[in-house]
Amino acid sequence: MTWIALAYTLASRLAYVLYVGLTLNRQARTGYLTRRHGAEAGFRRFRRAAAFVMANDAVSFVVLCVVSANTLRVGLPRGLAVAVGAVLVLVGVWTKLWAAATLRDGYYWRNFFAPGERVVPNTAGPYRWLRNPMYTVGYLPTYGLALVTGSVFGLIAALFYQCAILTFYQLVEKPHFERHRQAPSELQEERVG
C-alpha cells in the first residue's frame, strides 16, 4: 500500500506542476484562455482547475504520510520528533498564509491573465525578508508532517515536492516575472506622476 501511495503522491505532484506550468506557459505565449473566455473568465477557469489539482496534491501527500507512518528512524525521542515536526508545520503554514494574504489574487497567478500589466516585485509581508516564502519556508509543513507521522516516504516526497515547485518557479514564474517586471524608474515615475 505504501508504494502505491508514494507513486500516486509523486504523480499528483507532477500533475500539479505540469498542468499549472504548461497552462501558464501557453497562456503567456498565446493568451489561449483569455482569447477563448476573456481575462476574468479565463482566469476563473484556470483557478478552479489549479485549485483542484493542488487539493489533490495535498491530500495525496497526507495519505502517504499516514499510510507510511512509523517508517522513519531518526534516533530522536518520538516526542521530540513530533514537537519539531509540529513547529515546522506551524511556521510553514503561518508563512504560507501570510504570503497568500500579501499576494491576494497573485496566489493563483492572476498576472498571467492580465495582458499588458507590469509586475511589481512584492516587498510587503514575508517578501520583505524572503524572495520566495511560498516555495521555501512555505514547504516546511511537508517536512513537519513527515516527522510527526514518522514517515521516511513522506520525507522523500517532501523533498521531491519542493524540488518540483522550485523547478516550476525557475522555468515558469521567474521568466514571466522578469519579462513583465516594472523597472524601478517606471515605478518611481508612477509614484511621482
Coordinates of N, CA and C in Angstrom, one line a residue:
M1 N 0.8 -1.2 0.0 CA 0.0 0.0 0.0 C 0.9 1.3 0.0
T2 N 2.0 1.2 0.7 CA 2.9 2.4 0.8 C 3.4 2.8 -0.6
W3 N 3.8 1.8 -1.4 CA 4.4 2.1 -2.7 C 3.3 2.7 -3.6
I4 N 2.1 2.2 -3.5 CA 1.0 2.8 -4.3 C 0.8 4.2 -3.9
A5 N 0.7 4.5 -2.6 CA 0.5 5.8 -2.1 C 1.7 6.7 -2.6
L6 N 2.9 6.2 -2.5 CA 4.1 7.0 -2.9 C 4.0 7.3 -4.4
A7 N 3.6 6.3 -5.2 CA 3.5 6.6 -6.7 C 2.4 7.6 -7.0
Y8 N 1.3 7.4 -6.3 CA 0.2 8.4 -6.5 C 0.6 9.8 -6.1
T9 N 1.3 9.9 -5.0 CA 1.7 11.2 -4.5 C 2.7 11.9 -5.5
L10 N 3.6 11.1 -6.0 CA 4.6 11.7 -6.9 C 3.9 12.1 -8.2
A11 N 2.9 11.2 -8.7 CA 2.1 11.5 -9.9 C 1.3 12.8 -9.7
S12 N 0.7 12.9 -8.5 CA -0.1 14.1 -8.2 C 0.7 15.4 -8.2
R13 N 2.0 15.3 -7.7 CA 2.8 16.5 -7.7 C 3.2 16.8 -9.2
L14 N 3.5 15.8 -10.0 CA 3.8 16.1 -11.4 C 2.6 16.6 -12.1
A15 N 1.4 16.1 -11.8 CA 0.2 16.6 -12.5 C 0.0 18.1 -12.1
Y16 N 0.3 18.4 -10.8 CA 0.1 19.8 -10.4 C 1.1 20.7 -11.1
V17 N 2.4 20.4 -11.0 CA 3.4 21.4 -11.6 C 3.3 21.4 -13.1
L18 N 3.0 20.2 -13.7 CA 2.9 20.2 -15.2 C 1.7 20.8 -15.7
Y19 N 0.5 20.6 -15.1 CA -0.7 21.2 -15.5 C -0.6 22.8 -15.4
V20 N -0.2 23.2 -14.2 CA -0.1 24.6 -14.0 C 1.0 25.2 -14.8
G21 N 2.2 24.6 -14.9 CA 3.3 25.1 -15.7 C 3.0 25.2 -17.2
L22 N 2.4 24.1 -17.7 CA 2.1 24.1 -19.2 C 1.0 25.1 -19.5
T23 N 0.0 25.1 -18.7 CA -1.1 26.1 -18.9 C -0.7 27.5 -18.8
L24 N 0.1 27.8 -17.8 CA 0.6 29.2 -17.7 C 1.5 29.6 -18.8
N25 N 2.4 28.7 -19.2 CA 3.3 29.0 -20.4 C 2.5 29.2 -21.6
R26 N 1.5 28.4 -21.9 CA 0.6 28.6 -23.0 C -0.1 29.9 -23.0
Q27 N -0.6 30.2 -21.8 CA -1.3 31.5 -21.6 C -0.4 32.6 -21.8
A28 N 0.8 32.5 -21.3 CA 1.8 33.6 -21.5 C 2.2 33.8 -23.0
R29 N 2.4 32.7 -23.7 CA 2.8 32.7 -25.1 C 1.7 33.2 -26.0
T30 N 0.5 32.6 -25.8 CA -0.6 32.8 -26.8 C -1.8 33.5 -26.3
G31 N -2.0 33.6 -25.0 CA -3.2 34.2 -24.4 C -4.4 33.2 -24.6
Y32 N -4.1 31.9 -24.7 CA -5.1 30.9 -25.0 C -6.4 31.1 -24.2
L33 N -6.3 31.1 -22.9 CA -7.5 31.1 -22.1 C -8.2 32.5 -22.2
T34 N -7.4 33.6 -22.2 CA -8.1 34.9 -22.3 C -8.7 35.1 -23.7
R35 N -8.1 34.6 -24.7 CA -8.7 34.8 -26.1 C -10.0 34.0 -26.1
R36 N -10.1 32.8 -25.5 CA -11.3 32.0 -25.6 C -12.4 32.4 -24.7
H37 N -12.0 32.9 -23.5 CA -13.0 33.2 -22.5 C -13.0 34.6 -21.9
G38 N -12.0 35.4 -22.3 CA -11.9 36.7 -21.7 C -11.0 36.6 -20.5
A39 N -10.4 37.7 -20.1 CA -9.4 37.7 -19.0 C -10.0 37.2 -17.7
E40 N -11.1 37.7 -17.2 CA -11.6 37.2 -15.9 C -12.2 35.8 -16.0
A41 N -12.9 35.5 -17.0 CA -13.5 34.1 -17.1 C -12.3 33.1 -17.3
G42 N -11.4 33.4 -18.1 CA -10.2 32.6 -18.3 C -9.4 32.3 -17.1
F43 N -9.3 33.4 -16.3 CA -8.6 33.2 -15.0 C -9.4 32.3 -14.1
R44 N -10.7 32.6 -14.0 CA -11.5 31.7 -13.1 C -11.5 30.3 -13.5
R45 N -11.5 30.0 -14.8 CA -11.4 28.6 -15.2 C -10.1 27.9 -14.8
F46 N -9.0 28.7 -15.0 CA -7.7 28.2 -14.6 C -7.6 28.0 -13.1
R47 N -8.1 29.0 -12.4 CA -8.0 28.9 -10.9 C -8.8 27.7 -10.4
R48 N -10.0 27.4 -10.9 CA -10.8 26.2 -10.5 C -10.0 24.9 -10.7
A49 N -9.4 24.8 -11.9 CA -8.7 23.6 -12.2 C -7.4 23.5 -11.4
A50 N -6.7 24.6 -11.2 CA -5.5 24.7 -10.4 C -5.8 24.3 -9.0
A51 N -6.9 24.8 -8.4 CA -7.3 24.5 -7.1 C -7.6 23.1 -6.9
F52 N -8.2 22.4 -7.9 CA -8.5 21.0 -7.8 C -7.2 20.2 -7.8
V53 N -6.3 20.5 -8.7 CA -5.0 19.7 -8.7 C -4.2 19.9 -7.5
M54 N -4.2 21.2 -7.0 CA -3.5 21.5 -5.7 C -4.1 20.7 -4.5
A55 N -5.4 20.7 -4.5 CA -6.0 20.0 -3.3 C -5.7 18.5 -3.4
N56 N -5.8 17.9 -4.6 CA -5.5 16.5 -4.8 C -4.1 16.2 -4.4
D57 N -3.2 17.1 -4.8 CA -1.8 17.0 -4.4 C -1.6 17.0 -2.9
A58 N -2.2 17.9 -2.2 CA -2.1 18.0 -0.7 C -2.7 16.7 -0.1
V59 N -3.8 16.3 -0.5 CA -4.5 15.1 0.1 C -3.6 13.9 -0.1
S60 N -3.1 13.7 -1.3 CA -2.2 12.6 -1.6 C -1.0 12.5 -0.7
F61 N -0.4 13.7 -0.4 CA 0.7 13.8 0.5 C 0.3 13.3 1.9
V62 N -0.8 13.8 2.4 CA -1.2 13.5 3.7 C -1.5 12.0 3.8
V63 N -2.2 11.4 2.8 CA -2.4 10.0 2.8 C -1.1 9.2 2.8
L64 N -0.1 9.6 2.0 CA 1.2 8.9 2.0 C 1.8 8.9 3.4
C65 N 1.8 10.1 4.1 CA 2.3 10.1 5.4 C 1.6 9.2 6.4
V66 N 0.3 9.1 6.3 CA -0.5 8.3 7.2 C -0.2 6.8 6.9
V67 N -0.3 6.5 5.6 CA -0.1 5.1 5.2 C 1.3 4.6 5.5
S68 N 2.3 5.4 5.5 CA 3.7 5.0 5.7 C 4.2 5.5 7.1
A69 N 3.3 5.7 8.0 CA 3.7 6.2 9.3 C 4.6 5.2 10.0
N70 N 5.5 5.7 10.9 CA 6.4 4.9 11.7 C 7.4 4.1 10.9
T71 N 7.8 4.7 9.7 CA 8.9 4.0 8.9 C 10.2 4.8 9.0
L72 N 10.2 5.9 9.7 CA 11.4 6.8 9.9 C 12.0 6.5 11.2
R73 N 13.3 6.3 11.2 CA 14.0 6.1 12.5 C 15.1 7.2 12.5
V74 N 14.9 8.2 13.3 CA 15.9 9.3 13.3 C 16.8 9.3 14.6
G75 N 16.5 8.4 15.5 CA 17.3 8.3 16.7 C 16.9 9.4 17.8
L76 N 15.9 10.1 17.5 CA 15.4 11.1 18.5 C 14.2 10.5 19.3
P77 N 14.0 10.9 20.5 CA 12.8 10.5 21.2 C 11.6 10.9 20.4
R78 N 10.6 10.0 20.3 CA 9.4 10.2 19.5 C 8.7 11.6 19.8
G79 N 8.7 11.9 21.1 CA 8.0 13.2 21.4 C 8.8 14.4 20.9
L80 N 10.1 14.3 20.8 CA 10.9 15.4 20.3 C 10.7 15.5 18.8
A81 N 10.6 14.4 18.1 CA 10.4 14.4 16.6 C 9.0 15.0 16.3
V82 N 8.0 14.6 17.1 CA 6.7 15.2 16.9 C 6.7 16.7 17.2
A83 N 7.3 17.1 18.2 CA 7.4 18.6 18.6 C 8.1 19.4 17.4
V84 N 9.2 18.9 17.0 CA 9.9 19.6 15.9 C 9.1 19.6 14.6
G85 N 8.4 18.5 14.3 CA 7.5 18.4 13.2 C 6.4 19.4 13.3
A86 N 5.8 19.5 14.5 CA 4.7 20.4 14.7 C 5.1 21.9 14.5
V87 N 6.3 22.2 15.0 CA 6.8 23.6 14.8 C 7.0 23.9 13.4
L88 N 7.6 22.9 12.6 CA 7.8 23.1 11.2 C 6.4 23.3 10.5
V89 N 5.4 22.6 10.9 CA 4.1 22.7 10.3 C 3.5 24.1 10.6
L90 N 3.6 24.5 11.8 CA 3.0 25.8 12.2 C 3.8 27.0 11.6
V91 N 5.1 27.0 11.6 CA 5.9 28.0 10.9 C 5.6 28.1 9.4
G92 N 5.6 26.9 8.8 CA 5.3 26.9 7.3 C 3.9 27.3 7.0
V93 N 2.9 26.9 7.7 CA 1.5 27.2 7.4 C 1.3 28.7 7.6
W94 N 1.9 29.3 8.8 CA 1.8 30.7 9.1 C 2.4 31.5 7.9
T95 N 3.6 31.1 7.5 CA 4.3 31.8 6.4 C 3.5 31.8 5.1
K96 N 3.0 30.6 4.8 CA 2.2 30.5 3.6 C 1.0 31.3 3.6
L97 N 0.3 31.3 4.7 CA -1.0 32.1 4.8 C -0.6 33.6 4.7
W98 N 0.4 34.0 5.4 CA 0.9 35.4 5.4 C 1.2 35.8 3.9
A99 N 2.0 35.0 3.2 CA 2.4 35.2 1.9 C 1.1 35.3 1.0
A100 N 0.2 34.4 1.1 CA -1.0 34.3 0.3 C -1.9 35.6 0.5
A101 N -2.0 36.0 1.8 CA -2.7 37.2 2.1 C -2.0 38.5 1.5
T102 N -0.7 38.4 1.5 CA 0.1 39.5 0.9 C -0.1 39.6 -0.6
L103 N -0.2 38.4 -1.3 CA -0.3 38.3 -2.7 C -1.7 38.6 -3.2
R104 N -2.7 38.2 -2.4 CA -4.1 38.2 -2.7 C -4.3 37.4 -4.0
D105 N -4.8 37.9 -5.1 CA -5.1 37.1 -6.3 C -3.8 36.6 -6.9
G106 N -2.7 37.2 -6.7 CA -1.4 36.7 -7.2 C -1.1 35.3 -6.9
Y107 N -1.8 34.8 -5.8 CA -1.6 33.4 -5.3 C -1.9 32.4 -6.4
Y108 N -2.9 32.7 -7.2 CA -3.2 31.8 -8.3 C -2.7 32.3 -9.7
W109 N -1.7 33.1 -9.7 CA -1.0 33.6 -10.9 C -1.9 34.4 -11.8
R110 N -2.7 35.3 -11.1 CA -3.6 36.2 -11.9 C -2.8 37.0 -12.9
N111 N -1.6 37.4 -12.6 CA -0.8 38.3 -13.5 C -0.6 37.7 -14.9
F112 N -0.7 36.3 -15.0 CA -0.6 35.7 -16.3 C -1.8 36.0 -17.2
F113 N -2.9 36.5 -16.6 CA -4.1 36.7 -17.3 C -4.5 38.2 -17.4
A114 N -3.6 39.0 -17.0 CA -3.7 40.5 -17.1 C -2.8 41.0 -18.2
P115 N -3.2 41.0 -19.4 CA -2.3 41.4 -20.5 C -1.8 42.9 -20.3
G116 N -0.6 43.1 -20.5 CA -0.1 44.4 -20.5 C 0.3 45.0 -19.1
E117 N -0.2 44.3 -18.1 CA 0.1 44.8 -16.7 C 1.5 44.5 -16.4
R118 N 2.2 45.4 -15.8 CA 3.5 45.2 -15.3 C 3.5 44.6 -14.0
V119 N 4.5 43.7 -13.7 CA 4.6 43.0 -12.4 C 5.5 43.9 -11.5
V120 N 5.0 44.2 -10.4 CA 5.8 45.0 -9.4 C 6.2 44.0 -8.3
P121 N 7.5 43.9 -8.1 CA 8.0 42.9 -7.1 C 7.4 43.3 -5.7
N122 N 6.9 42.3 -5.1 CA 6.3 42.4 -3.8 C 7.4 42.5 -2.7
T123 N 7.3 43.6 -1.9 CA 8.2 43.8 -0.8 C 7.5 43.9 0.6
A124 N 6.2 43.5 0.6 CA 5.5 43.5 1.8 C 5.4 42.1 2.5
G125 N 4.9 42.1 3.7 CA 4.7 40.8 4.3 C 6.0 40.0 4.4
P126 N 6.0 38.7 4.2 CA 7.2 37.9 4.3 C 8.2 38.2 3.2
Y127 N 7.7 38.8 2.1 CA 8.5 39.1 0.9 C 9.5 40.2 1.3
R128 N 9.3 40.8 2.4 CA 10.3 41.8 2.9 C 11.6 41.1 3.2
W129 N 11.6 39.9 3.7 CA 12.8 39.2 4.1 C 13.1 38.0 3.2
L130 N 12.2 37.4 2.6 CA 12.4 36.2 1.7 C 12.0 36.5 0.3
R131 N 12.8 36.1 -0.6 CA 12.5 36.2 -2.0 C 11.3 35.4 -2.4
N132 N 11.2 34.2 -1.9 CA 10.1 33.3 -2.3 C 9.6 32.5 -1.1
P133 N 8.9 33.1 -0.2 CA 8.4 32.4 1.0 C 7.5 31.3 0.8
M134 N 6.7 31.3 -0.3 CA 5.7 30.3 -0.6 C 6.4 28.9 -0.9
Y135 N 7.5 29.0 -1.6 CA 8.2 27.8 -2.1 C 9.4 27.4 -1.3
T136 N 9.7 28.2 -0.3 CA 10.9 27.9 0.6 C 10.3 27.5 2.0
V137 N 10.1 28.5 2.8 CA 9.6 28.3 4.2 C 8.2 27.7 4.1
G138 N 7.4 28.1 3.1 CA 6.1 27.6 3.0 C 6.0 26.1 2.8
Y139 N 7.1 25.4 2.5 CA 7.1 24.0 2.3 C 7.5 23.2 3.6
L140 N 7.8 23.9 4.6 CA 8.2 23.3 5.9 C 7.1 22.3 6.4
P141 N 5.8 22.6 6.2 CA 4.8 21.7 6.7 C 4.9 20.3 6.1
T142 N 5.4 20.1 4.9 CA 5.5 18.8 4.3 C 6.6 18.0 5.1
Y143 N 7.7 18.7 5.4 CA 8.7 18.0 6.2 C 8.2 17.8 7.6
G144 N 7.5 18.7 8.2 CA 6.9 18.6 9.5 C 5.9 17.5 9.6
L145 N 5.0 17.3 8.7 CA 4.1 16.2 8.7 C 4.8 14.9 8.6
A146 N 5.8 14.8 7.8 CA 6.6 13.6 7.7 C 7.2 13.2 9.0
L147 N 7.7 14.2 9.7 CA 8.3 14.0 11.1 C 7.2 13.6 12.1
V148 N 6.1 14.3 12.1 CA 5.0 14.0 13.0 C 4.6 12.6 12.9
T149 N 4.4 12.1 11.6 CA 3.9 10.8 11.4 C 5.0 9.7 11.4
G150 N 6.3 10.2 11.3 CA 7.4 9.3 11.3 C 7.5 8.6 10.0
S151 N 7.3 9.3 8.9 CA 7.3 8.7 7.6 C 8.5 9.0 6.7
V152 N 9.3 8.0 6.5 CA 10.5 8.2 5.6 C 10.0 8.5 4.2
F153 N 8.9 7.9 3.8 CA 8.4 8.1 2.4 C 7.9 9.6 2.3
G154 N 7.3 10.1 3.4 CA 6.9 11.5 3.5 C 8.0 12.4 3.3
L155 N 9.2 12.1 3.9 CA 10.3 13.0 3.8 C 10.8 13.0 2.4
I156 N 10.9 11.8 1.7 CA 11.3 11.7 0.3 C 10.3 12.5 -0.5
A157 N 9.0 12.3 -0.3 CA 8.1 13.1 -1.1 C 8.2 14.6 -0.9
A158 N 8.4 15.0 0.4 CA 8.6 16.4 0.7 C 9.7 17.0 -0.1
L159 N 10.8 16.3 -0.2 CA 12.0 16.8 -0.9 C 11.6 16.9 -2.4
F160 N 10.9 15.9 -2.9 CA 10.5 15.9 -4.3 C 9.6 17.0 -4.6
Y161 N 8.6 17.2 -3.7 CA 7.6 18.3 -3.8 C 8.4 19.7 -3.9
Q162 N 9.3 19.9 -3.0 CA 10.0 21.2 -3.0 C 10.9 21.3 -4.3
C163 N 11.6 20.3 -4.7 CA 12.4 20.4 -5.9 C 11.5 20.7 -7.1
A164 N 10.4 20.0 -7.2 CA 9.4 20.2 -8.3 C 8.9 21.6 -8.3
I165 N 8.5 22.2 -7.2 CA 8.0 23.5 -7.2 C 9.0 24.6 -7.5
L166 N 10.2 24.4 -7.0 CA 11.3 25.3 -7.3 C 11.7 25.2 -8.7
T167 N 11.7 24.1 -9.3 CA 11.9 23.9 -10.8 C 10.8 24.7 -11.6
F168 N 9.6 24.5 -11.1 CA 8.4 25.2 -11.7 C 8.7 26.7 -11.6
Y169 N 9.1 27.2 -10.5 CA 9.4 28.6 -10.3 C 10.5 29.1 -11.3
Q170 N 11.5 28.3 -11.4 CA 12.7 28.7 -12.3 C 12.2 28.7 -13.7
L171 N 11.4 27.8 -14.1 CA 11.1 27.6 -15.6 C 9.8 28.4 -16.0
V172 N 8.9 28.7 -15.1 CA 7.7 29.3 -15.5 C 7.5 30.7 -14.8
E173 N 7.5 30.7 -13.5 CA 7.2 32.0 -12.9 C 8.3 33.1 -13.0
K174 N 9.5 32.7 -12.7 CA 10.5 33.7 -12.8 C 10.7 34.3 -14.1
P175 N 10.8 33.5 -15.2 CA 10.9 34.1 -16.5 C 9.7 35.1 -16.9
H176 N 8.5 34.7 -16.4 CA 7.3 35.6 -16.7 C 7.5 36.9 -15.9
F177 N 7.9 36.8 -14.6 CA 8.0 38.0 -13.8 C 9.1 38.9 -14.4
E178 N 10.2 38.3 -14.9 CA 11.3 39.1 -15.4 C 10.9 39.7 -16.7
R179 N 10.1 39.1 -17.5 CA 9.6 39.7 -18.8 C 8.7 40.9 -18.5
H180 N 7.9 40.8 -17.4 CA 6.9 41.8 -17.1 C 7.2 42.7 -15.9
R181 N 8.4 42.6 -15.5 CA 8.8 43.3 -14.3 C 8.8 44.8 -14.6
Q182 N 8.2 45.6 -13.7 CA 8.2 47.0 -13.8 C 9.6 47.5 -13.3
A183 N 10.2 48.3 -14.2 CA 11.6 48.8 -13.9 C 11.4 49.8 -12.7
P184 N 12.4 49.9 -11.8 CA 12.4 50.8 -10.7 C 12.1 52.2 -11.1
S185 N 12.7 52.6 -12.3 CA 12.5 54.0 -12.8 C 11.0 54.2 -13.1
E186 N 10.3 53.2 -13.7 CA 8.9 53.3 -14.1 C 8.1 53.4 -12.8
L187 N 8.4 52.7 -11.8 CA 7.7 52.7 -10.5 C 7.9 54.0 -9.9
Q188 N 9.1 54.6 -9.9 CA 9.3 55.9 -9.3 C 8.5 57.0 -10.1
E189 N 8.4 56.9 -11.4 CA 7.6 57.9 -12.2 C 6.2 57.8 -11.9
E190 N 5.6 56.5 -11.6 CA 4.2 56.4 -11.2 C 4.0 57.0 -9.9
R191 N 4.8 56.9 -9.0 CA 4.6 57.5 -7.6 C 4.7 59.0 -7.7
V192 N 5.5 59.5 -8.5 CA 5.7 61.0 -8.6 C 4.5 61.6 -9.5
G193 N 4.2 60.9 -10.6 CA 3.2 61.5 -11.5 C 1.9 61.1 -11.1

